Coordinates of C-alpha atoms in Angstrom, one line a residue:
X213 CA 25.1 14.7 220.3
X214 CA 26.3 15.3 216.8
X215 CA 30.0 15.4 216.0
X216 CA 31.4 18.6 214.6
X217 CA 29.5 20.2 211.7
X218 CA 32.2 21.6 209.3
X219 CA 31.4 24.6 207.2
X220 CA 32.3 22.9 203.9
X221 CA 33.9 19.4 204.0
X222 CA 35.6 19.6 200.6
X223 CA 37.2 16.1 200.7
X224 CA 33.9 14.4 201.4
X225 CA 32.1 16.4 198.8
X226 CA 34.6 15.5 196.2
X227 CA 34.6 11.8 197.2
X228 CA 31.0 11.6 195.9
X229 CA 32.3 11.7 192.3
X230 CA 34.7 8.8 192.7
X231 CA 35.9 6.8 190.8
X232 CA 34.9 8.9 187.8
X233 CA 36.9 11.9 189.2
X234 CA 40.2 10.0 189.6
X235 CA 39.7 8.2 186.3
X236 CA 39.3 11.5 184.4
X237 CA 42.4 12.9 186.1
X238 CA 44.4 9.8 185.3
X239 CA 43.3 9.9 181.7
X240 CA 44.5 13.5 181.3
X241 CA 47.8 12.6 182.9
X242 CA 48.3 9.7 180.7
X243 CA 47.3 11.6 177.5
X244 CA 50.4 13.9 177.7
X245 CA 48.2 16.9 176.7
X246 CA 47.6 19.3 179.5
X247 CA 46.6 22.7 178.0
X248 CA 44.4 23.8 175.1
X249 CA 43.1 20.3 174.5
X250 CA 40.0 18.3 174.0
X251 CA 38.9 18.3 177.6
X252 CA 38.7 22.1 177.8
X253 CA 36.9 22.3 174.5
X254 CA 34.4 19.7 175.6
X255 CA 33.7 21.4 179.0
X256 CA 33.3 24.8 177.2
X257 CA 30.7 23.2 175.0
X258 CA 28.9 21.4 177.8
X259 CA 28.8 24.4 180.1
X260 CA 27.5 26.7 177.3
X261 CA 24.7 24.2 176.6
X262 CA 23.9 24.0 180.3
X263 CA 23.8 27.8 180.6
X264 CA 22.0 28.4 177.3
X265 CA 24.6 30.8 175.9
X266 CA 26.4 30.6 172.5
X267 CA 30.0 31.0 173.7
X268 CA 31.8 29.8 176.8
X269 CA 35.5 30.7 177.0
X270 CA 37.5 28.9 179.7
X271 CA 40.2 30.8 181.6
X272 CA 42.4 30.5 184.7
X273 CA 40.0 31.9 187.4
X274 CA 37.1 34.2 188.1
X275 CA 39.2 37.4 188.5
X276 CA 40.7 36.8 185.0
X277 CA 37.2 36.2 183.6
X278 CA 36.1 39.6 184.8
X279 CA 39.3 41.3 183.7
X280 CA 39.4 39.8 180.3
X281 CA 35.9 41.0 179.4
X282 CA 36.7 44.6 180.6
X283 CA 40.1 44.5 178.7
X284 CA 38.3 43.4 175.5
X285 CA 35.7 46.1 175.7
X286 CA 38.3 48.8 176.6
X287 CA 40.3 47.8 173.5
X288 CA 37.3 47.6 171.2
X289 CA 35.8 50.9 172.3
X290 CA 39.0 52.8 173.0
X291 CA 38.0 53.6 176.6
X292 CA 40.3 55.7 178.7
X293 CA 41.6 55.2 182.3
X294 CA 39.0 57.6 183.7
X295 CA 36.1 55.7 182.1
X296 CA 34.0 54.1 184.9
X297 CA 32.7 50.7 185.9
X298 CA 30.0 50.6 188.6
X299 CA 30.6 47.8 191.2
X300 CA 28.6 47.0 194.3
X301 CA 30.6 47.8 197.4
X302 CA 29.5 44.6 199.2
X303 CA 31.2 41.8 197.4
X304 CA 34.5 39.9 197.1
X305 CA 37.5 42.0 196.2
X306 CA 38.0 40.4 192.8
X307 CA 35.1 42.3 191.3
X308 CA 36.8 45.6 192.0
X309 CA 40.3 44.3 191.3
X310 CA 39.3 43.4 187.8
X311 CA 38.3 46.9 187.0
X312 CA 41.7 48.3 188.2
X313 CA 43.6 45.5 186.4
X314 CA 41.8 46.4 183.2
X315 CA 42.9 50.1 183.5
X316 CA 39.4 51.5 184.3
X317 CA 38.0 53.3 187.3
X318 CA 35.8 51.5 189.8
X319 CA 32.8 53.4 191.2
X320 CA 31.4 51.8 194.4
X321 CA 27.6 51.5 194.4
X322 CA 25.1 50.8 197.2
X323 CA 23.3 47.5 197.7
X324 CA 19.8 46.9 198.9
X325 CA 18.7 45.0 202.0
X326 CA 18.9 41.9 199.9
X327 CA 22.7 42.4 199.6
X328 CA 22.4 42.8 195.8
X329 CA 23.2 45.9 193.7
X330 CA 20.4 48.4 194.3
X331 CA 18.8 49.2 191.0
X332 CA 16.7 51.8 192.8
X333 CA 19.8 53.7 194.0
X334 CA 21.9 53.0 190.9
X335 CA 21.1 56.4 189.3
X336 CA 23.2 58.1 192.0
X337 CA 26.3 56.3 190.8
X338 CA 25.9 56.8 187.0
X339 CA 27.8 59.6 185.2
X340 CA 28.5 60.4 181.6
X341 CA 31.6 58.3 181.9
X342 CA 29.8 55.1 183.0
X343 CA 30.7 52.4 180.6
X344 CA 29.9 49.2 182.5
X345 CA 27.7 48.1 185.4
X346 CA 28.6 44.9 187.2
X347 CA 25.7 43.2 189.0
X348 CA 27.1 40.6 191.4
X349 CA 24.7 37.7 192.0
X350 CA 25.9 37.4 195.6
X351 CA 25.2 34.2 197.6
X352 CA 23.7 32.7 194.4
X353 CA 20.8 35.1 194.4
X354 CA 20.2 36.9 191.1
X355 CA 20.0 40.7 190.8
X356 CA 16.9 42.4 189.4
X357 CA 18.1 42.2 185.9
X358 CA 14.8 43.3 184.3
X359 CA 15.0 46.6 186.1
X360 CA 18.8 46.9 185.3
X361 CA 18.1 46.3 181.6
X362 CA 15.5 49.1 181.7
X363 CA 18.1 51.4 183.1
X364 CA 20.6 50.2 180.5
X365 CA 18.2 51.4 177.7
X366 CA 18.2 54.9 179.2
X367 CA 21.9 55.3 180.2
X368 CA 23.6 53.1 177.5
X369 CA 26.0 51.1 179.6
X370 CA 27.2 47.5 179.1
X371 CA 26.3 44.8 181.7
X372 CA 28.9 42.3 182.9
X373 CA 27.3 39.8 185.3
X374 CA 29.5 38.6 188.1
X375 CA 28.0 35.1 188.3
X376 CA 30.9 33.5 190.3
X377 CA 28.5 32.3 193.0
X378 CA 25.4 31.7 190.8
X379 CA 26.0 28.6 188.7
X380 CA 22.5 27.7 187.4
X381 CA 20.6 30.4 189.3
X382 CA 17.3 31.6 187.7
X383 CA 15.0 34.5 188.2
X384 CA 11.9 35.6 186.1
X385 CA 12.6 32.8 183.6
X386 CA 16.2 33.8 182.8
X387 CA 19.4 32.2 184.1
X388 CA 22.6 33.8 185.3
X389 CA 24.6 35.1 182.4
X390 CA 21.7 35.7 180.0
X391 CA 20.8 39.3 180.3
X392 CA 24.2 40.9 180.3
X393 CA 26.5 41.3 177.3
X394 CA 28.8 39.0 179.2
X395 CA 29.1 37.0 182.4
X396 CA 32.1 35.9 184.4
X397 CA 32.2 32.7 186.6
X398 CA 34.6 31.2 189.0
X399 CA 35.1 27.4 189.6
X400 CA 37.1 27.8 192.8
X401 CA 37.0 24.5 194.7
X402 CA 34.2 25.6 197.1
X403 CA 31.8 26.9 194.4
X404 CA 28.6 25.0 193.7
X405 CA 30.6 23.7 190.7
X406 CA 34.1 23.6 191.9
X407 CA 37.4 22.5 190.3
X408 CA 40.4 20.9 192.1
X409 CA 42.2 24.3 191.8
X410 CA 41.5 27.6 190.2
X411 CA 39.4 27.9 187.0
X412 CA 37.1 30.4 185.4
X413 CA 34.8 31.1 182.5
X414 CA 33.5 33.9 180.4
X415 CA 30.0 33.4 178.9
X416 CA 28.5 35.6 176.1
X417 CA 26.3 35.5 173.1
X418 CA 28.7 38.0 171.4
X419 CA 30.9 36.1 169.0
X420 CA 33.4 38.9 168.6
X421 CA 33.7 39.3 172.3
X422 CA 34.3 35.6 172.8
X423 CA 37.0 35.7 170.1
X424 CA 38.7 38.7 171.7
X425 CA 38.6 37.2 175.2
X426 CA 40.1 34.0 173.9
X427 CA 42.9 36.0 172.2
X428 CA 43.6 38.2 175.3
X429 CA 43.7 35.1 177.5
X430 CA 46.4 33.6 175.2
X431 CA 49.0 36.4 175.6
X432 CA 47.0 38.6 173.3
X433 CA 47.9 36.3 170.4
X434 CA 45.3 35.0 167.9
X435 CA 48.1 32.7 166.5
X436 CA 51.4 31.6 167.9
X437 CA 54.0 34.4 168.1
X438 CA 51.5 36.9 166.7
X439 CA 50.7 39.2 169.6
X440 CA 48.0 41.8 168.7
X441 CA 47.5 43.1 172.3
X442 CA 49.1 43.0 175.7
X443 CA 47.1 40.0 177.0
X444 CA 47.3 37.6 179.9
X445 CA 48.4 34.0 180.4
X446 CA 45.0 32.7 181.6
X447 CA 44.2 29.1 180.7
X448 CA 42.1 26.4 182.3
X449 CA 44.2 23.3 182.3
X450 CA 43.0 20.0 181.0
X451 CA 42.8 18.4 184.5
X452 CA 40.4 21.1 185.8
X453 CA 38.3 20.9 182.7
X454 CA 38.0 17.1 183.0
X455 CA 37.1 17.4 186.7
X456 CA 34.4 20.0 186.0
X457 CA 33.0 17.9 183.2
X458 CA 32.5 15.0 185.6
X459 CA 30.8 17.2 188.2
X460 CA 28.6 19.3 185.8
X461 CA 25.8 16.6 185.4
X462 CA 25.3 16.7 189.2
X463 CA 25.0 20.5 189.5
X464 CA 21.2 20.7 189.2
X465 CA 20.6 18.1 191.9
X466 CA 23.2 19.7 194.2
X467 CA 21.5 23.1 193.8
X468 CA 18.1 21.5 194.5
X469 CA 19.5 20.0 197.7
X470 CA 20.9 23.4 198.7
X471 CA 17.4 24.9 198.2
X472 CA 15.9 22.3 200.6
X473 CA 18.5 23.2 203.2
X474 CA 17.9 26.9 202.8
X475 CA 14.1 26.4 203.2
X476 CA 14.8 24.4 206.4
X477 CA 16.9 27.3 207.8
X478 CA 14.3 29.8 206.9
X479 CA 11.5 27.9 208.5
X480 CA 13.3 26.9 211.6
X481 CA 15.5 29.9 212.6
X482 CA 13.2 31.9 215.0
X483 CA 15.6 33.8 217.1
X484 CA 14.4 37.4 216.7
X485 CA 17.9 38.8 217.1
X486 CA 19.1 36.8 214.1
X487 CA 18.1 38.3 210.8
X488 CA 17.8 36.6 207.4
X489 CA 17.8 38.2 203.9
X490 CA 14.4 39.0 202.5
X491 CA 12.5 36.1 201.0
X492 CA 13.0 35.6 197.3
X493 CA 10.1 36.2 194.9
X494 CA 8.3 33.0 193.8
X495 CA 9.9 33.4 190.3
X496 CA 13.4 33.3 191.8
X497 CA 15.4 30.2 192.1
X498 CA 18.7 31.0 193.9
X499 CA 21.4 28.4 194.2
X500 CA 22.3 29.2 197.8
X501 CA 26.1 29.2 197.4
X502 CA 26.2 30.9 200.8
X503 CA 23.5 31.1 203.5
X504 CA 24.1 34.3 205.5
X505 CA 22.6 35.4 208.8
X506 CA 23.0 38.8 210.3
X507 CA 23.3 40.1 213.9
X508 CA 24.9 43.0 215.6
X509 CA 27.8 41.0 217.0
X510 CA 28.6 38.2 214.5
X511 CA 31.9 37.3 216.1
X512 CA 30.1 36.5 219.4
X513 CA 27.6 34.3 217.5
X514 CA 30.4 32.7 215.7
X515 CA 32.2 31.9 218.9
X516 CA 29.0 30.5 220.4
X517 CA 28.4 28.2 217.4
X518 CA 32.0 27.1 217.5
X519 CA 31.4 26.0 221.1
X520 CA 28.5 23.9 219.7
X521 CA 31.0 22.4 217.2
X522 CA 29.5 24.3 214.3
X523 CA 31.9 25.9 211.9
X524 CA 31.0 29.2 210.3
X525 CA 32.7 31.9 208.2
X526 CA 32.4 35.6 207.7
X527 CA 31.9 36.7 204.1
X528 CA 33.2 40.2 203.3
X529 CA 33.5 41.9 206.7
X530 CA 35.0 45.0 205.0
X531 CA 33.3 46.4 202.0
X532 CA 35.3 47.4 198.9
X533 CA 35.2 51.1 199.5
X534 CA 36.9 50.6 202.9
X535 CA 39.7 48.4 201.5
X536 CA 43.2 49.9 201.5
X537 CA 43.8 48.6 198.0
X538 CA 41.1 50.9 196.7
X539 CA 42.1 54.1 198.5
X540 CA 42.7 55.9 195.2
X541 CA 38.9 55.5 194.4
X542 CA 37.1 57.2 197.2
X543 CA 33.3 57.3 197.6
X544 CA 30.5 58.6 199.8
X545 CA 29.4 56.5 202.7
X546 CA 27.4 53.4 201.8
X547 CA 25.5 52.6 205.0
X548 CA 23.7 49.4 203.8
X549 CA 26.9 47.9 202.4
X550 CA 28.7 48.8 205.6
X551 CA 26.0 47.4 207.9
X552 CA 25.7 44.1 206.0
X553 CA 29.5 43.7 206.1
X554 CA 29.6 44.4 209.9
X555 CA 26.8 42.0 210.8
X556 CA 27.2 39.0 208.4
X557 CA 27.9 35.4 209.3
X558 CA 27.7 32.4 207.0
X559 CA 26.2 29.1 208.1
X560 CA 27.2 25.7 206.8
X561 CA 25.7 25.1 203.3
X562 CA 26.5 22.2 201.1
X563 CA 24.6 19.2 199.6
X564 CA 25.8 16.7 202.2
X565 CA 24.3 18.4 205.2
X566 CA 21.8 16.1 206.8
X567 CA 18.4 17.0 208.2
X568 CA 19.8 16.2 211.6
X569 CA 22.7 18.6 211.2
X570 CA 20.5 21.4 209.8
X571 CA 18.1 20.9 212.7
X572 CA 20.9 21.0 215.2
X573 CA 22.3 24.2 213.7
X574 CA 18.8 25.8 213.9
X575 CA 18.3 24.6 217.5
X576 CA 21.6 26.0 218.6
X577 CA 20.9 29.4 217.0
X578 CA 17.4 29.5 218.6
X579 CA 18.9 28.6 222.0
X580 CA 21.5 31.4 221.9
X581 CA 20.8 33.1 225.2
X582 CA 18.9 36.4 224.9
X583 CA 21.2 37.8 227.6
X584 CA 24.2 37.1 225.4
X585 CA 22.7 38.4 222.2
X586 CA 23.7 41.8 220.8

């Protein structure tokens, strides 16, 4: 019998990059230069090249990346506090928190059965005060950006892609971060490309936006002691940049391994009480940051799998429009978002999963007694 299957064995995953990882950290420590240095500039350049965008601006975390773009746009276009940003209700809280931090009003929108922003229902949530729509590429699956761009032409909003879970994801010959006016990423340690702490990035082809984001991230100061705006202190430190630069060349191979694991799950999970997200179109290449399954009683399934020594997690069991933090921003019921939140469970997903482990997980799910199923 297999030993325990952890959800995400971070220490083992990082050990793959030794000794280069420790060497890079030691070089930064020995350099005596820890912020706004060569390592950050190099990683910005390398990640921009990898992503195919003109500008990549490093910052402290994914929440700040979202916030800084919205702050920059609000300042540029003189938006008011009742101007609106449309956000899918089924996502991590940072997407909504960024809107509030930037002094704008979040509008919670419905998702489709693929857990992504529903472009078919989006018209219900657009108003004359809509300034931005934030498609979240949840689980590493890209939203239907072609349809969203068509709606943008009609309704004249800006697009800020939340690509925190979609490093390297592609759909219809474009990659995450290419069809919005800007994109925000997180390099939280468990992301497909993860730091050894918090780190984030803004990507854009808009030179003026990149300049404004960089200024706002540095206390709102384009030069030392010259503060043009009420900015943030949001910097990626040199150690995190060096770590990410070591890992970046391995991202494509890691994403390919995740795709193999996802295909194995899809082909082997046959329990009719366990539901998967709809199949991606052939032109889509998700990066499978999370592999979710859905059932009526996910905690019961989670307890059963724990008894099989398989660790699982719940991702976003309470949608944003139900969170106390967002009580000032009420909405109508969003049944699909609420159902997905109530029924979701995340299976182990990382590049070190073996075929034996994936097969064992599928076997346990398929053997989950029908009498015990919801």
